[in-house]
XYZ file of C-alpha atoms in Angstrom:
774
model
C 69.574 73.005 88.779
C 71.330 74.238 92.618
C 71.045 77.997 92.114
C 67.305 78.043 91.515
C 67.065 75.266 94.776
C 69.649 77.966 96.332
C 67.120 80.321 96.091
C 64.110 79.067 96.805
C 65.516 76.994 100.400
C 66.627 81.088 101.328
C 63.264 82.145 100.692
C 61.280 79.275 102.699
C 64.165 78.924 105.924
C 62.488 82.829 106.659
C 59.614 80.387 107.952
C 61.456 77.462 109.574
C 61.403 79.403 113.051
C 57.538 79.393 112.634
C 56.845 75.706 111.108
C 54.609 73.435 113.287
C 55.445 69.325 113.074
C 51.647 68.542 111.968
C 48.227 70.962 112.031
C 45.369 68.921 113.958
C 43.982 68.923 110.755
C 46.592 67.277 109.851
C 46.415 64.396 111.740
C 46.401 61.379 109.768
C 49.267 62.804 107.470
C 51.129 63.690 110.799
C 50.975 59.674 111.697
C 51.976 58.401 108.307
C 55.027 60.574 108.548
C 55.819 59.765 112.156
C 55.706 56.336 110.840
C 57.911 56.954 108.200
C 59.890 58.402 110.070
C 60.289 55.540 112.662
C 60.221 52.527 110.394
C 62.046 53.472 107.351
C 63.946 57.311 108.129
C 65.196 56.615 111.139
C 67.323 53.387 111.004
C 69.283 54.404 108.031
C 69.795 57.423 109.798
C 70.985 55.815 112.707
C 72.884 52.761 110.308
C 74.738 55.804 108.268
C 73.982 58.520 109.669
C 74.731 59.420 113.132
C 78.832 58.159 113.797
C 79.415 61.939 111.985
C 76.107 63.646 112.450
C 74.480 63.354 115.898
C 75.161 64.372 119.345
C 77.458 61.205 120.320
C 79.723 61.737 117.306
C 83.163 62.159 118.089
C 83.967 64.743 115.196
C 80.684 66.572 114.032
C 80.930 66.717 110.045
C 80.358 69.805 108.659
C 77.822 70.941 111.111
C 75.263 68.960 110.675
C 73.346 67.189 113.419
C 70.556 64.295 111.700
C 69.673 63.606 114.887
C 66.829 66.157 115.483
C 64.740 67.654 113.479
C 65.462 71.022 114.625
C 69.337 69.736 113.819
C 67.790 68.830 109.873
C 65.848 72.110 109.940
C 69.296 74.373 111.204
C 71.748 72.413 108.636
C 74.979 73.116 108.815
C 77.763 74.161 106.078
C 75.552 74.240 103.183
C 72.482 74.894 104.609
C 69.574 73.409 106.254
C 68.976 69.712 105.416
C 65.115 69.410 104.676
C 62.277 71.855 103.674
C 59.280 70.449 105.064
C 57.029 69.721 102.408
C 59.086 70.546 99.423
C 61.564 67.353 98.717
C 62.418 68.300 95.464
C 64.625 71.419 97.393
C 65.477 69.154 100.306
C 69.542 68.481 100.704
C 69.020 65.062 102.351
C 67.184 64.451 99.371
C 69.690 65.287 96.480
C 72.968 63.684 99.125
C 70.254 60.482 99.134
C 69.527 60.853 95.202
C 73.314 60.934 94.711
C 72.675 64.648 92.700
C 74.687 67.870 92.497
C 78.050 65.943 93.649
C 76.130 64.970 96.835
C 76.517 61.548 97.977
C 75.411 59.740 101.028
C 75.695 57.410 102.840
C 79.361 59.133 101.245
C 81.331 55.937 99.651
C 79.121 53.508 98.885
C 76.519 52.505 96.561
C 73.019 54.393 96.336
C 69.975 53.698 98.756
C 67.556 51.381 97.215
C 64.670 52.850 95.012
C 62.074 52.431 97.939
C 64.400 53.878 100.933
C 64.785 56.780 98.762
C 60.952 57.247 98.303
C 60.252 56.852 102.105
C 62.599 60.189 102.815
C 61.308 61.981 100.199
C 57.109 60.815 101.413
C 58.232 61.454 104.598
C 59.559 65.177 103.795
C 56.760 66.075 101.649
C 54.557 65.319 104.411
C 56.227 67.679 106.213
C 59.132 65.778 108.229
C 57.253 65.299 110.988
C 60.040 63.474 114.128
C 58.004 61.341 116.870
C 55.451 62.725 118.580
C 57.720 62.854 121.472
C 60.503 64.409 119.819
C 61.553 67.791 121.525
C 64.957 67.825 121.382
C 66.687 70.884 120.114
C 70.297 71.361 119.121
C 72.597 72.024 121.677
C 75.135 74.190 121.744
C 78.030 74.573 119.310
C 80.522 75.260 121.240
C 82.122 72.328 123.450
C 82.678 73.146 126.489
C 86.638 72.058 126.603
C 85.933 75.014 123.584
C 84.306 78.068 126.176
C 86.900 77.215 128.982
C 89.775 78.410 126.480
C 91.997 80.483 128.921
C 91.438 83.732 125.744
C 87.747 83.361 125.749
C 87.389 83.587 129.751
C 87.361 87.000 131.992
C 90.375 89.090 132.185
C 91.137 88.391 136.205
C 93.952 91.234 137.740
C 95.804 89.056 139.798
C 97.989 90.460 142.899
C 102.022 90.111 141.314
C 103.388 87.820 143.271
C 106.201 87.372 146.385
C 109.240 86.762 144.762
C 112.875 85.968 147.170
C 114.913 88.865 144.394
C 112.315 91.892 145.849
C 114.989 93.437 145.817
C 115.224 93.658 141.674
C 111.305 94.656 141.712
C 110.835 98.083 140.076
C 107.025 97.772 139.068
C 104.698 94.874 139.283
C 105.874 93.460 135.760
C 109.740 92.152 137.322
C 107.585 90.352 139.895
C 105.930 88.482 137.109
C 108.919 87.284 135.484
C 110.708 87.327 138.210
C 108.765 84.695 139.817
C 108.379 82.104 136.597
C 112.781 82.365 136.940
C 112.795 81.813 140.340
C 110.639 78.541 139.939
C 113.747 77.123 137.746
C 116.789 79.020 140.168
C 117.520 80.999 137.540
C 118.832 85.051 138.001
C 117.836 87.574 135.442
C 120.730 89.439 133.528
C 122.681 92.422 134.823
C 121.344 96.091 133.825
C 122.483 97.072 130.450
C 124.814 99.431 130.066
C 123.206 103.104 130.065
C 124.411 103.801 126.295
C 122.742 100.073 125.939
C 119.140 100.970 127.522
C 119.288 104.277 125.941
C 119.612 103.397 122.427
C 116.970 100.406 123.158
C 114.527 102.522 124.512
C 114.786 105.134 122.056
C 114.676 103.126 118.951
C 111.336 101.433 120.399
C 109.105 104.106 121.615
C 110.747 107.403 118.141
C 112.228 104.422 115.648
C 115.578 106.771 115.485
C 118.556 106.539 117.500
C 119.322 109.069 120.414
C 121.865 112.473 118.780
C 124.900 113.000 120.494
C 123.261 115.702 122.752
C 120.604 112.597 123.751
C 122.926 110.496 124.634
C 125.389 113.098 127.089
C 122.534 114.431 128.916
C 121.214 111.136 130.311
C 124.884 109.963 131.065
C 125.254 113.179 132.797
C 122.110 112.838 134.508
C 123.125 111.309 138.032
C 119.447 111.577 139.443
C 117.247 109.102 140.531
C 114.312 110.426 137.991
C 117.456 109.944 135.198
C 115.520 106.481 133.435
C 112.773 108.601 134.001
C 113.276 111.791 132.203
C 114.667 109.786 129.060
C 111.031 108.089 128.666
C 108.618 110.916 129.458
C 110.778 112.970 126.618
C 110.492 110.291 124.448
C 106.611 109.369 125.219
C 105.700 113.681 124.966
C 107.551 113.440 121.476
C 105.955 113.821 117.720
C 108.100 111.125 116.915
C 106.694 108.720 119.264
C 103.805 108.317 116.869
C 105.312 108.296 113.382
C 107.376 105.189 115.211
C 103.903 102.842 116.358
C 101.710 104.384 114.057
C 103.950 101.723 111.711
C 102.560 98.698 113.756
C 99.260 99.587 113.515
C 99.387 100.770 109.667
C 101.226 96.471 109.607
C 97.865 95.148 111.480
C 95.468 96.720 109.831
C 97.046 96.101 106.130
C 97.315 99.855 105.048
C 98.496 100.847 101.499
C 97.399 104.084 99.564
C 96.629 101.465 96.235
C 93.935 98.479 96.160
C 96.245 96.443 94.408
C 95.480 94.048 91.371
C 95.716 95.041 88.166
C 94.631 98.931 87.845
C 96.263 99.007 91.445
C 93.918 102.878 92.198
C 94.427 105.160 94.189
C 92.849 105.973 97.555
C 91.911 109.499 97.552
C 94.224 110.986 99.786
C 94.966 107.611 102.010
C 97.450 109.765 103.902
C 94.996 111.482 106.024
C 94.264 107.797 107.667
C 97.992 107.677 108.396
C 98.119 110.667 109.852
C 94.864 110.006 111.693
C 96.619 107.296 113.229
C 99.687 109.056 114.093
C 98.142 112.236 115.619
C 96.060 109.504 117.891
C 98.850 107.531 119.282
C 100.883 110.998 119.857
C 97.545 112.178 121.549
C 97.009 108.593 123.598
C 93.487 108.735 122.619
C 92.095 105.561 124.583
C 92.376 102.915 122.308
C 88.342 102.079 122.744
C 87.985 104.883 121.286
C 90.452 104.204 118.621
C 88.573 101.306 117.449
C 84.804 103.084 117.663
C 86.293 106.177 115.101
C 87.331 103.253 113.252
C 84.944 101.015 113.179
C 81.920 103.225 113.286
C 83.345 107.037 112.576
C 80.349 107.976 110.167
C 77.838 106.827 112.405
C 79.315 108.376 116.592
C 80.662 111.290 114.713
C 79.018 112.302 111.322
C 80.551 115.980 111.465
C 83.945 115.018 112.488
C 86.117 115.281 109.891
C 88.219 112.864 111.228
C 85.807 110.454 112.740
C 85.110 110.179 108.952
C 88.949 110.276 108.056
C 89.167 107.139 110.605
C 86.283 105.181 108.758
C 88.655 104.516 105.383
C 90.037 101.712 107.956
C 87.063 99.576 106.441
C 88.602 100.951 102.522
C 91.966 99.884 103.349
C 91.852 95.855 101.520
C 92.790 95.187 98.139
C 89.712 95.509 95.701
C 89.366 94.524 92.344
C 88.614 96.583 90.024
C 88.216 95.024 86.092
C 85.993 97.220 83.905
C 83.188 95.997 82.103
C 82.982 94.079 85.627
C 79.665 91.888 85.448
C 79.908 89.924 88.738
C 78.761 93.642 91.015
C 77.674 90.569 93.822
C 81.100 89.039 93.368
C 82.684 91.852 93.962
C 80.793 92.967 96.906
C 81.585 89.961 98.436
C 85.313 90.374 98.387
C 84.841 93.551 99.592
C 82.631 91.798 102.576
C 85.345 89.365 102.869
C 88.199 91.560 103.880
C 86.333 93.919 105.763
C 84.948 90.806 108.231
C 88.667 89.520 108.375
C 90.833 92.458 109.540
C 87.897 93.007 111.866
C 88.876 90.195 113.328
C 92.028 90.071 113.310
C 93.233 93.534 114.498
C 90.815 93.760 117.414
C 89.973 90.084 118.231
C 93.048 88.970 117.525
C 91.434 85.717 115.852
C 91.352 83.795 112.783
C 87.918 84.334 111.533
C 88.766 84.286 107.831
C 88.957 80.885 108.544
C 85.007 80.097 108.992
C 84.117 81.956 105.634
C 83.636 78.546 103.188
C 82.969 76.525 106.757
C 83.110 76.062 109.818
C 86.637 76.303 110.846
C 88.370 73.564 111.186
C 90.993 74.029 114.030
C 88.744 76.815 116.225
C 85.477 77.225 117.596
C 83.860 79.441 114.845
C 80.668 78.549 112.976
C 80.328 79.429 109.640
C 77.183 81.144 110.590
C 79.440 83.073 112.710
C 81.219 83.976 110.453
C 78.625 86.417 108.228
C 76.527 86.638 111.792
C 79.894 88.913 112.143
C 79.662 90.013 108.619
C 76.488 91.476 108.875
C 77.798 94.568 110.438
C 78.689 95.201 107.259
C 75.732 94.836 105.322
C 75.240 97.993 104.677
C 78.871 100.102 104.830
C 79.981 101.684 100.945
C 82.291 103.817 100.078
C 81.450 107.782 100.251
C 84.805 110.089 98.973
C 83.815 113.507 100.940
C 85.599 116.367 98.487
C 87.079 118.939 100.980
C 86.305 122.062 98.846
C 83.249 124.245 98.531
C 81.557 125.425 95.012
C 83.426 127.896 93.918
C 86.947 126.064 94.719
C 85.035 123.513 92.898
C 83.966 124.954 89.864
C 87.839 126.929 89.778
C 89.514 123.309 89.787
C 86.847 122.144 87.153
C 87.680 124.086 84.925
C 91.327 124.214 85.260
C 91.411 120.537 84.697
C 89.472 120.734 81.469
C 91.438 123.278 80.083
C 94.982 121.266 80.370
C 93.099 118.537 79.114
C 91.941 119.575 76.316
C 95.387 121.631 75.737
C 96.727 117.792 76.158
C 94.428 115.741 74.247
C 95.272 117.874 71.264
C 98.868 117.014 71.459
C 98.059 113.738 71.520
C 96.359 113.848 68.110
C 99.513 115.239 66.460
C 101.551 112.769 68.635
C 100.094 110.774 65.973
C 101.400 111.569 62.651
C 104.535 113.242 63.983
C 107.885 111.577 63.492
C 111.525 112.000 64.820
C 112.276 115.126 66.216
C 108.709 116.472 66.181
C 107.539 113.523 68.278
C 110.380 113.922 71.004
C 109.039 117.927 70.686
C 105.742 117.376 71.988
C 106.404 114.941 74.072
C 108.398 117.472 76.445
C 105.598 119.742 75.742
C 102.888 116.643 76.645
C 104.690 116.078 79.850
C 104.908 119.757 80.587
C 100.749 119.911 80.158
C 100.713 117.300 82.721
C 102.382 118.944 84.997
C 99.996 122.166 84.860
C 96.813 120.055 85.960
C 95.660 121.629 89.047
C 96.544 118.704 92.118
C 93.397 116.595 93.212
C 91.021 117.862 95.599
C 91.735 117.297 99.017
C 89.381 114.535 99.760
C 88.209 112.162 102.464
C 88.174 108.327 101.462
C 85.330 107.581 103.976
C 82.558 105.068 104.637
C 79.107 105.687 105.509
C 76.024 103.860 105.504
C 73.374 103.201 102.510
C 70.739 101.092 104.431
C 68.757 101.000 100.507
C 70.944 98.842 98.787
C 72.257 96.860 101.774
C 73.684 93.533 100.847
C 71.170 90.595 102.364
C 73.848 88.373 104.399
C 73.516 84.535 103.936
C 75.530 82.074 104.839
C 77.144 81.305 102.216
C 77.993 77.657 100.912
C 82.073 76.841 100.203
C 82.325 81.144 100.207
C 80.611 81.473 96.786
C 78.302 84.578 96.227
C 76.003 82.582 94.373
C 75.308 79.855 96.670
C 73.274 81.588 99.419
C 72.264 79.352 102.590
C 70.431 80.509 105.703
C 70.021 84.421 105.371
C 71.817 86.042 109.040
C 71.641 88.981 110.818
C 74.346 90.819 113.069
C 75.506 88.798 115.531
C 79.077 88.585 117.735
C 81.332 86.013 117.441
C 79.187 82.249 118.878
C 81.883 81.434 121.528
C 81.676 84.766 123.562
C 78.334 85.086 123.755
C 75.595 83.358 126.069
C 73.570 81.089 122.823
C 70.212 82.255 123.692
C 71.954 85.626 122.029
C 69.159 85.993 119.505
C 70.877 88.140 116.453
C 70.023 91.947 115.771
C 67.718 92.580 113.102
C 69.526 92.676 109.463
C 68.395 96.105 109.192
C 69.252 97.265 112.756
C 70.282 101.230 112.694
C 73.880 101.978 113.465
C 75.270 98.280 112.988
C 78.656 99.169 113.214
C 78.556 101.507 116.535
C 77.479 97.868 117.822
C 79.520 96.176 116.936
C 82.285 98.458 118.134
C 80.765 98.789 121.441
C 81.192 94.671 121.645
C 84.851 94.679 120.474
C 85.711 97.143 123.181
C 83.016 95.784 126.021
C 84.055 94.077 129.416
C 81.812 90.813 127.799
C 84.367 90.612 125.589
C 88.407 88.910 126.693
C 89.926 89.387 123.701
C 90.001 93.116 122.862
C 92.225 94.599 125.506
C 94.239 91.646 126.317
C 95.532 91.358 122.417
C 95.846 95.312 122.486
C 98.455 95.009 124.983
C 100.270 91.739 123.620
C 100.833 93.923 120.282
C 102.249 96.741 123.122
C 104.607 93.827 124.631
C 105.817 92.655 121.593
C 107.191 95.548 120.184
C 109.239 95.954 123.274
C 110.707 92.703 123.857
C 110.786 91.299 120.094
C 107.773 88.752 121.034
C 104.456 88.722 122.806
C 103.524 86.836 125.963
C 101.023 85.454 123.379
C 104.006 84.793 120.655
C 100.991 84.085 117.404
C 99.500 87.680 117.980
C 96.921 87.914 116.041
C 95.746 84.011 116.654
C 94.640 83.817 120.410
C 92.615 80.897 119.329
C 92.616 77.086 120.677
C 95.376 76.273 118.679
C 96.986 79.443 118.761
C 100.367 79.602 120.862
C 99.358 80.014 125.116
C 100.817 82.803 126.832
C 104.147 82.301 128.804
C 102.921 84.544 131.394
C 99.294 84.551 131.581
C 98.975 86.398 135.137
C 101.111 89.407 133.521
C 98.942 89.291 130.430
C 95.691 89.944 132.646
C 97.741 91.942 134.917
C 98.522 94.001 131.881
C 95.067 93.991 129.920
C 93.510 94.623 132.715
C 95.371 97.989 134.144
C 94.949 99.147 130.609
C 91.376 99.145 130.600
C 91.559 100.993 133.954
C 93.837 103.555 132.835
C 90.880 104.538 130.470
C 92.375 102.987 127.220
C 95.272 104.651 126.600
C 98.427 103.443 126.016
C 101.224 105.704 126.834
C 100.603 104.183 131.004
C 101.506 100.736 129.692
C 104.822 101.750 127.796
C 105.708 103.330 130.716
C 105.317 100.752 133.288
C 107.355 98.111 130.505
C 110.401 100.383 129.888
C 111.177 101.378 133.390
C 110.845 97.661 134.753
C 114.080 95.765 135.313
C 112.765 93.795 132.645
C 113.227 95.858 130.090
C 116.109 96.965 131.544
C 118.424 93.096 130.841
C 121.471 93.514 129.208
C 121.447 91.042 125.994
C 124.876 88.944 128.242
C 123.409 87.023 130.638
C 125.730 84.105 132.792
C 123.107 81.765 132.605
C 122.748 81.829 128.524
C 124.170 78.119 128.641
C 121.808 76.302 130.619
C 119.023 78.937 129.110
C 119.467 78.784 125.976
C 118.675 75.105 125.938
C 115.189 74.553 127.669
C 114.326 78.343 126.413
C 115.821 78.784 123.363
C 113.349 82.355 122.614
C 113.739 83.742 125.648
C 110.513 83.260 126.735
C 110.705 83.346 130.484
C 112.651 87.237 129.369
C 116.537 86.003 131.469
C 117.503 88.442 129.257
C 116.756 90.691 126.667
C 116.730 89.708 123.095
C 118.936 91.527 119.886
C 116.762 92.886 117.649
C 117.697 94.231 114.391
C 116.247 97.216 112.974
C 113.049 97.243 111.031
C 113.336 98.396 107.284
C 111.941 102.307 107.745
C 114.610 102.426 111.279
C 117.557 101.232 109.062
C 116.842 103.863 106.106
C 115.368 106.668 108.741
C 118.526 106.249 110.963
C 120.949 106.687 107.731
C 119.203 109.305 107.467
C 119.525 110.614 110.924
C 123.099 110.264 111.004
C 124.083 111.429 107.466
C 122.070 114.490 108.981
C 119.880 114.597 105.490
C 116.563 113.377 107.857
C 113.945 115.694 106.922
C 110.572 115.693 109.832
C 108.321 117.085 108.418
C 105.352 115.786 109.830
C 102.492 114.894 107.753
C 100.837 115.685 104.316
C 100.501 114.307 101.482
C 102.849 110.722 101.112
C 106.495 110.917 99.200
C 107.432 109.487 95.766
C 110.746 108.860 96.082
C 113.080 108.071 92.297
C 112.774 104.388 92.038
C 114.402 102.178 88.879
C 112.334 102.934 86.153
C 111.999 98.935 84.470
C 110.004 98.923 87.931
C 107.709 102.158 87.053
C 107.338 100.134 83.935
C 106.098 97.523 85.113
C 102.623 99.989 86.647
C 99.905 99.371 84.463
C 100.046 102.874 84.592
C 103.586 103.917 84.885
C 101.886 107.567 85.149
C 100.985 107.041 88.778
C 104.442 107.116 90.194
C 106.019 110.461 90.144
C 108.925 111.673 92.244
C 108.251 114.613 94.507
C 110.607 117.599 92.273
C 111.520 119.027 96.021
C 114.795 116.036 96.372
C 114.467 117.814 100.008
C 110.982 115.382 100.416
C 112.486 112.242 99.499
C 114.108 112.417 102.790
C 111.077 112.416 104.747
C 111.024 109.841 107.477
C 109.908 106.569 105.552
C 106.386 106.582 106.951
C 105.738 109.542 104.477
C 106.666 107.450 101.532
C 103.573 106.453 99.524
C 102.525 102.251 100.347
C 102.420 101.577 97.139
C 101.147 98.327 96.561
C 102.645 97.685 92.794
C 105.855 98.879 93.569
C 106.922 98.220 97.076
C 110.478 100.438 97.509
C 113.299 97.749 96.737
C 115.098 98.596 100.330
C 111.932 97.464 102.303
C 111.541 94.401 100.490
C 114.775 93.517 100.964
C 114.561 94.305 104.561
C 111.191 92.298 105.040
C 108.663 94.749 105.134
C 105.368 93.008 104.666
C 103.469 92.984 101.508
C 100.981 95.242 102.720
C 98.064 92.549 101.311
C 97.166 91.240 104.569
C 97.358 91.722 108.004
C 101.281 91.386 109.320
C 101.189 90.894 113.241
C 104.960 90.480 113.137
C 107.383 91.267 110.801
C 110.086 88.653 109.974
C 113.732 89.423 110.948
C 115.606 87.348 108.139
C 118.768 87.183 106.945
C 119.953 86.851 103.303
C 122.610 87.906 100.722
C 120.495 91.309 99.156
C 120.638 92.723 102.959
C 124.326 92.878 102.390
C 124.487 93.567 98.894
C 121.739 96.404 99.308
C 123.650 97.470 102.525
C 126.664 97.793 100.106
C 126.263 98.392 96.747
C 122.749 100.429 96.946
C 122.083 103.813 95.811
C 120.170 104.268 98.833
C 122.965 102.957 101.055
C 125.468 104.488 99.029
C 123.987 108.242 98.498
C 123.891 108.580 101.989
C 126.782 107.087 102.922
C 128.562 109.599 100.854
C 126.275 112.092 102.907
C 127.712 111.253 105.872
C 130.954 111.353 105.288
C 130.695 115.041 103.929
C 129.129 115.759 107.543
C 132.135 114.059 109.640
C 134.545 116.019 107.423
C 132.722 119.111 108.409
C 132.325 118.653 112.046
C 136.002 117.171 111.780
C 137.957 119.889 110.704
C 140.286 117.652 108.954
C 140.703 116.240 112.248
C 140.547 112.174 111.112
C 140.579 111.035 114.934
C 137.703 112.915 115.713
C 136.114 112.101 112.608
C 136.530 108.098 113.727
C 134.643 109.291 116.762
C 132.246 110.976 115.642
C 131.502 108.786 112.768
C 130.183 106.198 116.000
C 128.394 108.246 118.383
C 126.648 108.926 115.651
C 126.191 105.821 114.066
C 126.930 103.470 117.180
C 125.341 105.976 119.361
C 129.401 105.089 121.366
C 132.921 105.738 120.778
C 135.481 103.342 119.616
C 137.050 100.923 121.192
C 140.897 101.756 120.783
C 141.450 98.596 118.543
C 138.394 100.002 116.098
C 139.275 103.393 116.470
C 143.354 102.363 115.258
C 141.562 100.057 112.339
C 139.447 103.590 111.161
C 142.723 105.369 110.675
C 144.388 102.416 109.376
C 141.646 101.506 106.398
C 141.394 106.003 105.664
C 145.047 106.242 104.810
C 144.006 103.986 101.982
C 140.181 104.307 101.136
C 137.876 107.776 100.628
C 135.657 108.593 103.320
C 132.647 107.372 101.755
C 134.102 104.090 102.314
C 134.209 104.805 106.197
C 131.180 105.732 106.534
C 129.755 102.850 104.066
C 131.457 100.161 106.301
C 129.817 101.967 109.976
C 126.327 101.425 108.098
C 127.180 98.145 108.050
C 128.117 97.342 110.858
C 126.005 95.048 113.372
C 125.842 98.231 115.889
C 124.586 100.159 112.712
C 121.934 97.124 111.887
C 121.035 96.272 115.442
C 119.806 97.268 119.231
C 120.759 95.609 122.259
């Protein structure tokens, strides 16, 4: 019954906008309806409903207003309250009857039969209000919500004047120092050159500086020494590999779909390489955004833009065999795509408005589905990169090998003992001869013929369809009278991308520069990086955030100039040791005011890559298909299809940078999981940095650390030529970027008299100076 009513209401609602109160020929009915409303309906609403469902309500419940006819027609979380002329299909009638789980008044006895009958008759007569009732619902967004700082236009204020102007290298320092001077605090002294070099090299490339790079910087006494380092790092291909990982975390990049089958997305590594290339090129962020949201619309013949649209396919997808609930699966996919748009580009928790109006933010449930409506025509579209001859050849070779594998498998069913072992080996050999998959772009495209009609879904359930909606940006960020676009508007995602990167949108630039800041200082100017809403964290330096956002846009949305400003500021150059630490820690333990530089532990990928670099085994080959490395066989057996995991046969491939290892949802590499790599299921704005016993066990006893320590030991032994003192010096320089202290040198030499070099190399990997950057 409820499903039929929901479907009927959805049909009726489309014509409500032009429905008159009553026609001239129906004057007697109108008079009776108005009399019923005044004498029977309105008194009950005022007594039982207005305290929660009116303009004067302290808190509007369920987004529903019952103090005007327009409010009833508009309805709330569960759809329109009245369907004029159709009492049986009006939710208000169901509620006063206490039907289908609805109950009005709540937690009170049902209204008497005569009152219910009056409501039913009133709705049947067209639900007219008083003759003078011309009221319309007010804005659903309170004035204080619209005044929220993040919803205001970006304003570029001049850097403040400060007493310690000699410390100011660029405007960033002026904004930071002004806050410190308000408390009569002084910044920390400069970090040592070695410390700064290690810090900035890891930040911009994710790798340690080489001994040669350290010597070159220490020997450079010119005024441009720091600038030379930064320009070299920003021009390195390693820069894109490091900063791509931050974006991949935000968009929850994975190369498989998760859930039971965890099917691989065809050639998903192409999206990873697209992000790396875009960052290395310093592609303007507004273009980077547009290509991912609407690359197939704005540049349909550009393979790079088509790869970018894989953005819409990165979420987990349920692929149950024979699942009859196609609409359910489609709804889950649209939900994933809508949620990540809000998190990645707007920094808003829009996903919380899927089932009801957002409980904490000024985001209506209708806003959520209007945003989703931009994606209503978006469908998967795999593009084969092969000509007809190549495709026919591939199909023929694949068919032949699979036929041979089928024959072997039939024989295996009857075989036993040694014969079965021999056939198993033959099957594995045949499987190895399968030709690699044809190159594929796992892209998206619009399929307007099969466009999904978007409705406000009551409680987020796809079968409970409410009001149909068209594309429109988040309401609190636009004028109330901005109309929805037609549901079948051409190039819908291009229109969305234009709004996301438009001057009228105050969030996109702020959110992105805040991400950049976070990855340099460990915490954003807004600490809740994916939540700029009214319940998110307020910026520690609001004027600085806006100055950076405005400068970013003025500079053509390019990131490298912002990186350069940040890492060449005196704020970034501070030491992690401050003379005011005792006082500052009491009132600002998180260092929000930036009175010193906070140490940070390397992320999982950085630790692995740093061990590879120290061992001399780091393979710096760029791009291409992702690499599977050997893992515990017990983990592989847990997969639905263990044959999905095939380690690369060339051992050199196992030593690629971590960003080139496959990101499979159902088999996260144990080392990465231990050191807080994200689960790849939702947007990760900021990685945790936990400390627990398994991390020490992984670094002391784990196969990766011990294997690379053995290679590190061989390198040290070779480069030192048997000289233990030289070996110790070289080990500290490669692992920590500095020579050992006298005490460390003596202790190391004593250790090496009794222990093998492999144990010394492993000990270096376990030092705080290796795992942390100052």
